[in-house]
Coordinates of C-alpha atoms and ligand atoms in Angstrom, one line a residue:
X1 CA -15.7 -20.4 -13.9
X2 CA -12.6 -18.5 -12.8
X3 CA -12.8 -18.2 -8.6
X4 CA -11.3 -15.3 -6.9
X5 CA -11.1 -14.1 -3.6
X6 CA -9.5 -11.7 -1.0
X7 CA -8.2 -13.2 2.2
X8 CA -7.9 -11.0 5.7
X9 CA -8.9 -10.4 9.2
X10 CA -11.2 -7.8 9.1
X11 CA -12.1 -8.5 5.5
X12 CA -15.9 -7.5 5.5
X13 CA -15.2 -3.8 4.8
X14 CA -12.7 -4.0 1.8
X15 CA -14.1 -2.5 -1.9
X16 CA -12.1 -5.0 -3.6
X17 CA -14.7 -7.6 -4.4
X18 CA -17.4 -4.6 -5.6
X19 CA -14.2 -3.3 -7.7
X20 CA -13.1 -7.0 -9.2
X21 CA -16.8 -8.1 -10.2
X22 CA -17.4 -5.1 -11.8
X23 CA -14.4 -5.5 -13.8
X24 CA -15.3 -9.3 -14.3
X25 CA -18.5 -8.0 -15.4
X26 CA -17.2 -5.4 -17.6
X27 CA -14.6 -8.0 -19.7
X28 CA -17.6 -10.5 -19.6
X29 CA -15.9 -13.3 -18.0
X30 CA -17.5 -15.6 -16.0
X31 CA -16.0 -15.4 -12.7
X32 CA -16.5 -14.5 -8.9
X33 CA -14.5 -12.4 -6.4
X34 CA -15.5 -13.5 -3.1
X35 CA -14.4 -12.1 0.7
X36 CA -12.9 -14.1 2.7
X37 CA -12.8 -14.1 6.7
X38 CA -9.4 -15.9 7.6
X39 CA -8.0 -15.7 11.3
X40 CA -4.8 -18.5 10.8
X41 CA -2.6 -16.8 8.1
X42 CA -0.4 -19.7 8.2
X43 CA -2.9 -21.6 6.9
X44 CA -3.5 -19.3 3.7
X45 CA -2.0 -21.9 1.3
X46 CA -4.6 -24.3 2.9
X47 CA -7.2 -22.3 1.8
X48 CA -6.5 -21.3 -1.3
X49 CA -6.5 -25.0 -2.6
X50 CA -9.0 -25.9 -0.7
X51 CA -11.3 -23.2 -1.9
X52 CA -9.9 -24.0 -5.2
X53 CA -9.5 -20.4 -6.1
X54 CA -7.6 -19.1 -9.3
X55 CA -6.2 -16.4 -7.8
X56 CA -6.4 -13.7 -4.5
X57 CA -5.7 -10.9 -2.9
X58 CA -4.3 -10.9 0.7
X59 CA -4.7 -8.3 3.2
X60 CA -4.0 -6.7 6.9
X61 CA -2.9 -9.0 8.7
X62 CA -1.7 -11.9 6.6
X63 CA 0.6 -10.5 3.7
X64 CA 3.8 -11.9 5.5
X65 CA 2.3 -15.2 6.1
X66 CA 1.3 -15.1 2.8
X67 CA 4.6 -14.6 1.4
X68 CA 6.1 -17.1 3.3
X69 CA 3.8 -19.7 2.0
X70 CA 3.8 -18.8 -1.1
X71 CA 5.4 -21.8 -3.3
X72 CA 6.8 -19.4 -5.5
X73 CA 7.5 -15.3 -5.2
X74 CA 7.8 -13.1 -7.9
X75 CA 9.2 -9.4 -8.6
X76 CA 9.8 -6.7 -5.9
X77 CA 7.6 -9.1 -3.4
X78 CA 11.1 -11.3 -2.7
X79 CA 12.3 -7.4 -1.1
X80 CA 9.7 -6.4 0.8
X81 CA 9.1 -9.9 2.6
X82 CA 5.2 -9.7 2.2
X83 CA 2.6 -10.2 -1.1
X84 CA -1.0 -9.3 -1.0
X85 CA -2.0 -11.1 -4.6
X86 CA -1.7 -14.9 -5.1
X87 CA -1.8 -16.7 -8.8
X88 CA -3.1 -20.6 -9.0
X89 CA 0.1 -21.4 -11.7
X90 CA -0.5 -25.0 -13.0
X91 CA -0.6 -26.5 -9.3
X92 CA 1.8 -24.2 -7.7
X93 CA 0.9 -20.8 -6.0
X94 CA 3.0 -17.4 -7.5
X95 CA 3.0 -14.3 -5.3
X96 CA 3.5 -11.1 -5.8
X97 CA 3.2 -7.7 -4.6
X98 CA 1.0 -5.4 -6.2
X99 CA 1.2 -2.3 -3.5
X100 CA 4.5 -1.0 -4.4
X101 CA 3.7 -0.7 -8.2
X102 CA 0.1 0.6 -7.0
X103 CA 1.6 3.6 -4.9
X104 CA 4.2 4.4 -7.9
X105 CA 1.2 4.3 -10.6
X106 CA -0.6 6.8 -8.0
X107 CA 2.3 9.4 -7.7
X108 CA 2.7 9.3 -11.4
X109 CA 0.9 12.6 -12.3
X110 CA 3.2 14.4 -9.3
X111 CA 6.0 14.6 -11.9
X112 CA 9.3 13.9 -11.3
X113 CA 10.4 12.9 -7.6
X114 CA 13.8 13.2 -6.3
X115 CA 13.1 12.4 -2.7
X116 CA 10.3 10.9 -0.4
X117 CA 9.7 11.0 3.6
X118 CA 7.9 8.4 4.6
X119 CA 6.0 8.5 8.1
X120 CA 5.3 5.2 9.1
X121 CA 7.8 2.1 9.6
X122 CA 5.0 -0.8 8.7
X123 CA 4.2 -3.2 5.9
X124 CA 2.7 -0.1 3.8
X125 CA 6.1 1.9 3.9
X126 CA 8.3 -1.5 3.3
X127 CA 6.0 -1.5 0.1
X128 CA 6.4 2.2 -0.6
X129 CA 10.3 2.3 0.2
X130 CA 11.3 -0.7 -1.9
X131 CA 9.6 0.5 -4.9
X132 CA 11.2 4.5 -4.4
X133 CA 14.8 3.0 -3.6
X134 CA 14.1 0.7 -6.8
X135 CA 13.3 4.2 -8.7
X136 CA 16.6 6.1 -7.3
X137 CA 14.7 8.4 -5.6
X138 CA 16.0 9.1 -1.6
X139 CA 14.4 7.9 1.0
X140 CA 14.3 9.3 4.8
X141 CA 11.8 7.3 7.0
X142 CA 10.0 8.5 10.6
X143 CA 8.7 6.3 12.7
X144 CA 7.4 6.4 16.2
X145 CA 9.6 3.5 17.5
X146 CA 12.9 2.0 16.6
X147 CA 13.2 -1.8 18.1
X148 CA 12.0 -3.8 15.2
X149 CA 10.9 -1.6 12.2
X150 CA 13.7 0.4 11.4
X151 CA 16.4 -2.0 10.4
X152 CA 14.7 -2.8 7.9
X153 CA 14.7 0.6 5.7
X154 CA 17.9 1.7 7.0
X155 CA 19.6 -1.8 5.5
X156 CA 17.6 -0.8 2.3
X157 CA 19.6 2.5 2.2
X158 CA 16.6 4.5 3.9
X159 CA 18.1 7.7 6.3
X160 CA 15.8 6.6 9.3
X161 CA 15.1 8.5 12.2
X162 CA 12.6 7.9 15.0
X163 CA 10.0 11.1 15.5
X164 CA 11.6 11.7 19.0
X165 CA 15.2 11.9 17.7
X166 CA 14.1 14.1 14.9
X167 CA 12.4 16.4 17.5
X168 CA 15.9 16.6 19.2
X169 CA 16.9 17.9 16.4
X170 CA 17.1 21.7 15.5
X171 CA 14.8 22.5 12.5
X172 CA 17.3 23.0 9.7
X173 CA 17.9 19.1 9.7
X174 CA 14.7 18.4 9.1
X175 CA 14.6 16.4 6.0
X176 CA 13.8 18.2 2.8
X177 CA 11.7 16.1 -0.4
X178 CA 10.0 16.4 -3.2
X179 CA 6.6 14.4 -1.1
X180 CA 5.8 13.1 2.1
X181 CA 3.7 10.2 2.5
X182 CA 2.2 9.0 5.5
X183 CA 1.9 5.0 5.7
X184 CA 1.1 5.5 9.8
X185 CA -2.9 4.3 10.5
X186 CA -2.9 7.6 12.4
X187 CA -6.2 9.1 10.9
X188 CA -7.7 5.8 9.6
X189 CA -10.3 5.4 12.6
X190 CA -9.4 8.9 14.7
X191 CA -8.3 12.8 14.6
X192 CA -4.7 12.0 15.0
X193 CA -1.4 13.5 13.1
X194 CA 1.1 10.7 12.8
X195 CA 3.3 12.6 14.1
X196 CA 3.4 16.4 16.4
X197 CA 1.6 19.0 14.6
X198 CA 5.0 21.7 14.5
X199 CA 7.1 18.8 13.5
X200 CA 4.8 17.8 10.7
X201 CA 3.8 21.5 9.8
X202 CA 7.8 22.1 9.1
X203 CA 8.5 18.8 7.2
X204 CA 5.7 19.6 4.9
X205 CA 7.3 23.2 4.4
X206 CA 10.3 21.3 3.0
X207 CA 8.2 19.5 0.4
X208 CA 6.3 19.8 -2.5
X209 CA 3.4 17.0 -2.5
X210 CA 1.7 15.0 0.2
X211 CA 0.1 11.7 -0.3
X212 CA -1.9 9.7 2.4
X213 CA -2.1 5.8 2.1
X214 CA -5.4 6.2 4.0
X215 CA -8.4 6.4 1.2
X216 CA -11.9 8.1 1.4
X217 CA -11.5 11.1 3.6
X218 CA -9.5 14.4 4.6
X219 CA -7.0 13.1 7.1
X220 CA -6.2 15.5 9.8
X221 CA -2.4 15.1 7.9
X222 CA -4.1 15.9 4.4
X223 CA -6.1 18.9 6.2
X224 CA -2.6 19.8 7.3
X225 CA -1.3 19.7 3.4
X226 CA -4.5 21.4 2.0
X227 CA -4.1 24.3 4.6
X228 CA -0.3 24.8 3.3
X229 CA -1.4 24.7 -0.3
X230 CA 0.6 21.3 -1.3
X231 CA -0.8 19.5 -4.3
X232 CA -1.9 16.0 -2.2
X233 CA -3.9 12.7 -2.7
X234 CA -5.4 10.3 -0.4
X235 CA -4.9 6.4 -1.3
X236 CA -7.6 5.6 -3.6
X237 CA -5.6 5.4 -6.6
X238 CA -3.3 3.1 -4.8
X239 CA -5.8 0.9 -4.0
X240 CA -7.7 1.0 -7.6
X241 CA -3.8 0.4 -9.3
X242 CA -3.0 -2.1 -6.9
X243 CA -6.5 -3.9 -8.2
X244 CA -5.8 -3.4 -11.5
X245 CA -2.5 -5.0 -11.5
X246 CA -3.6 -7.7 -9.3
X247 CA -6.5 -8.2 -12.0
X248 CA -4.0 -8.2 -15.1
X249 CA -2.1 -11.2 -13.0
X250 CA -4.9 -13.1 -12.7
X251 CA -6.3 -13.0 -16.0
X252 CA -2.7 -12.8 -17.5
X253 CA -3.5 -10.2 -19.7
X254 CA -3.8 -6.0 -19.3
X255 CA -6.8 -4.7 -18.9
X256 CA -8.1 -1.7 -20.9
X257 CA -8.6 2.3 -19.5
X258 CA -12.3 1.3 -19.8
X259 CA -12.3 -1.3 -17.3
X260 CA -9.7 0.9 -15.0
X261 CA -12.7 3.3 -14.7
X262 CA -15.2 0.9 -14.3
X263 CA -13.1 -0.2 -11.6
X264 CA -12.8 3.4 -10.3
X265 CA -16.5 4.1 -10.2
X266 CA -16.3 1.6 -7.7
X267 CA -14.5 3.2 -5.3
X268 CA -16.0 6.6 -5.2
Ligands
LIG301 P1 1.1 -1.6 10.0 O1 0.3 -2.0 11.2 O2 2.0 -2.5 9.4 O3 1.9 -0.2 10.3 C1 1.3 0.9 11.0 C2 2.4 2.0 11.2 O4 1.7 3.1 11.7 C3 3.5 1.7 12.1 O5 4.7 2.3 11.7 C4 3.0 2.3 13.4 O6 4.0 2.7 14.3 C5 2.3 3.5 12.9 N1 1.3 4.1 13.7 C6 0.1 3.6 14.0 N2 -0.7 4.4 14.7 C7 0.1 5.5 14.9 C8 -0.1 6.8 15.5 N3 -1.3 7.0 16.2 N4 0.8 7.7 15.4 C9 2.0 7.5 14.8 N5 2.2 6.3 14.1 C10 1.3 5.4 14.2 O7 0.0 -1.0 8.9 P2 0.0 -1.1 7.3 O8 1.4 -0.6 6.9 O9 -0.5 -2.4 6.8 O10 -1.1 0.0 6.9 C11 -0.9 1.4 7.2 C12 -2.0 2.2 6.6 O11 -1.9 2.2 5.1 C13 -3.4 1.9 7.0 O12 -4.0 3.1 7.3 C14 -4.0 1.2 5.8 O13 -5.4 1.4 5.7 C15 -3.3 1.9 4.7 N6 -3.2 1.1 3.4 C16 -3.7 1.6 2.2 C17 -3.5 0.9 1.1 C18 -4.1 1.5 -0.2 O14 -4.2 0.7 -1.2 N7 -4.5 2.7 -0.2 C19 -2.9 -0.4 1.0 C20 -2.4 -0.9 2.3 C21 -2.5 -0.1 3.5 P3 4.8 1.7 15.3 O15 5.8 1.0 14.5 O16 5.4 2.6 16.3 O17 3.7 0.8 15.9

């Protein structure tokens, strides 16, 4: 029986077991995808062996943990410093990222993108940015703070600004891109913009799509989007692609566009 799992801290609310069995289920294998609860992500490799799992998914707060004890990393994963899906190979554990395909596969039906403003400066938007620079496609990245977060994208190539310097700024800096994606958990549990609503109303003048990592509802910054008649998208398909390439891992085989909306049903 193959064992799978998703390790975090709150774990109890993630879809990803309901989305994994169902898939199980629909490929008829005979396997579980279990929750769960882990407060030490340093002792994730632990776990895994001693749950004698197959494979898992990692999430908030333990993908960095994850990836530094993973025996083996794979792929983009080795750029952005943190994995969220672990593969039992032989003895050893492989990690990789999923996310930063996930997000791409979601964008897909925007068409072509040229350039992305990403609000947020977290493990999301390292995801998001690695994968974009990896496509050639500019990044400009806002964040609320600077000590700690912004190195990181602006040593990837990112133009990086902090929202207070961009607000010192006259308007005809702002940024311009073809989508702006907010990675910020402004929205996730409150009425929040992630960033000041004039700010935010001209950057998304300057674009063409929006896209919100948060999944399930109208955001304040996708009610923002609808009202100025953007094309936009909340994070569902990121989650469902990042499940469905974490599933092809596991299984070491792709999955067919059955199964993918199996999986999606899920989610809705
Ligand atoms: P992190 O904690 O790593 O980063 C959070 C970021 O949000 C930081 O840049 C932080 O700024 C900023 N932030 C938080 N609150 C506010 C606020 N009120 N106003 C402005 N900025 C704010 O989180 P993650 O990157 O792990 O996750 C971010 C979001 O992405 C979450 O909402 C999560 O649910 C979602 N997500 C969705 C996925 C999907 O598959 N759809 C997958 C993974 C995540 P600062 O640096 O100043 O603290």
């Amino acid at each position: 029986m193959m064992k799978l799992g998703i390790f975090g801290n709150p774990v109890a609310h993630s879809k990803s077991p309901l989305m994994q069995n169902s898939a199980l289920k629909s490929l008829a294998i005979n396997g579980f995808y279990d929750k769960y609860l882990l407060l030490d992500g340093s002792k994730i490799k632990e776990e895994f062996k001693k749950l004698d799992l197959n494979g898992a998914n990692i999430t908030i707060p333990h993908k960095e943990e994850a990836f530094k004890n993973a025996d083996e990393v794979r792929g983009i994963a080795s750029k952005i410093g943190a994995v969220n899906t672990y593969v039992k190979e032989d003895n050893k554990i492989v990690a990789y990222n999923t996310d930063a395909p996930g997000f791409m596969k979601a964008i897909e039906e925007f068409g072509e993108i040229k350039s992305a403003c990403i609000l947020g400066a977290g493990g999301t938007a390292r995801a998001i940015a690695v994968a974009l620079k990896d496509a050639n496609i500019e990044v400009t990245v806002i964040n609320r703070s600077r000590e700690g977060r912004l190195e990181f994208f602006e040593n990837l190539g990112c133009t990086c600004y902090t929202t207070d310097e961009l607000l010192s700024l006259s308007a005809i800096h702002y940024p311009l891109s073809t989508i702006i994606i907010n990675t910020t958990s402004a929205g996730l549990k409150d009425d929040l913009l992630p960033v000041p609503k004039e700010l935010l109303k001209q950057l998304m003048k300057n674009t063409k799509f929006a896209f919100d990592c948060i999944y399930g509802k109208i955001t304040p910054f996708l009610a923002m989007a609808r009202e100025l008649n953007l094309r936009y998208k909340d994070g569902k398909d990121m989650l469902l692609y990042q499940g469905v390439l974490a599933l092809e891992l596991f299984l070491g085989t792709k999955i067919t566009q059955s199964t993918i909306k199996q999986m999606d049903k899920c989610l809705k």
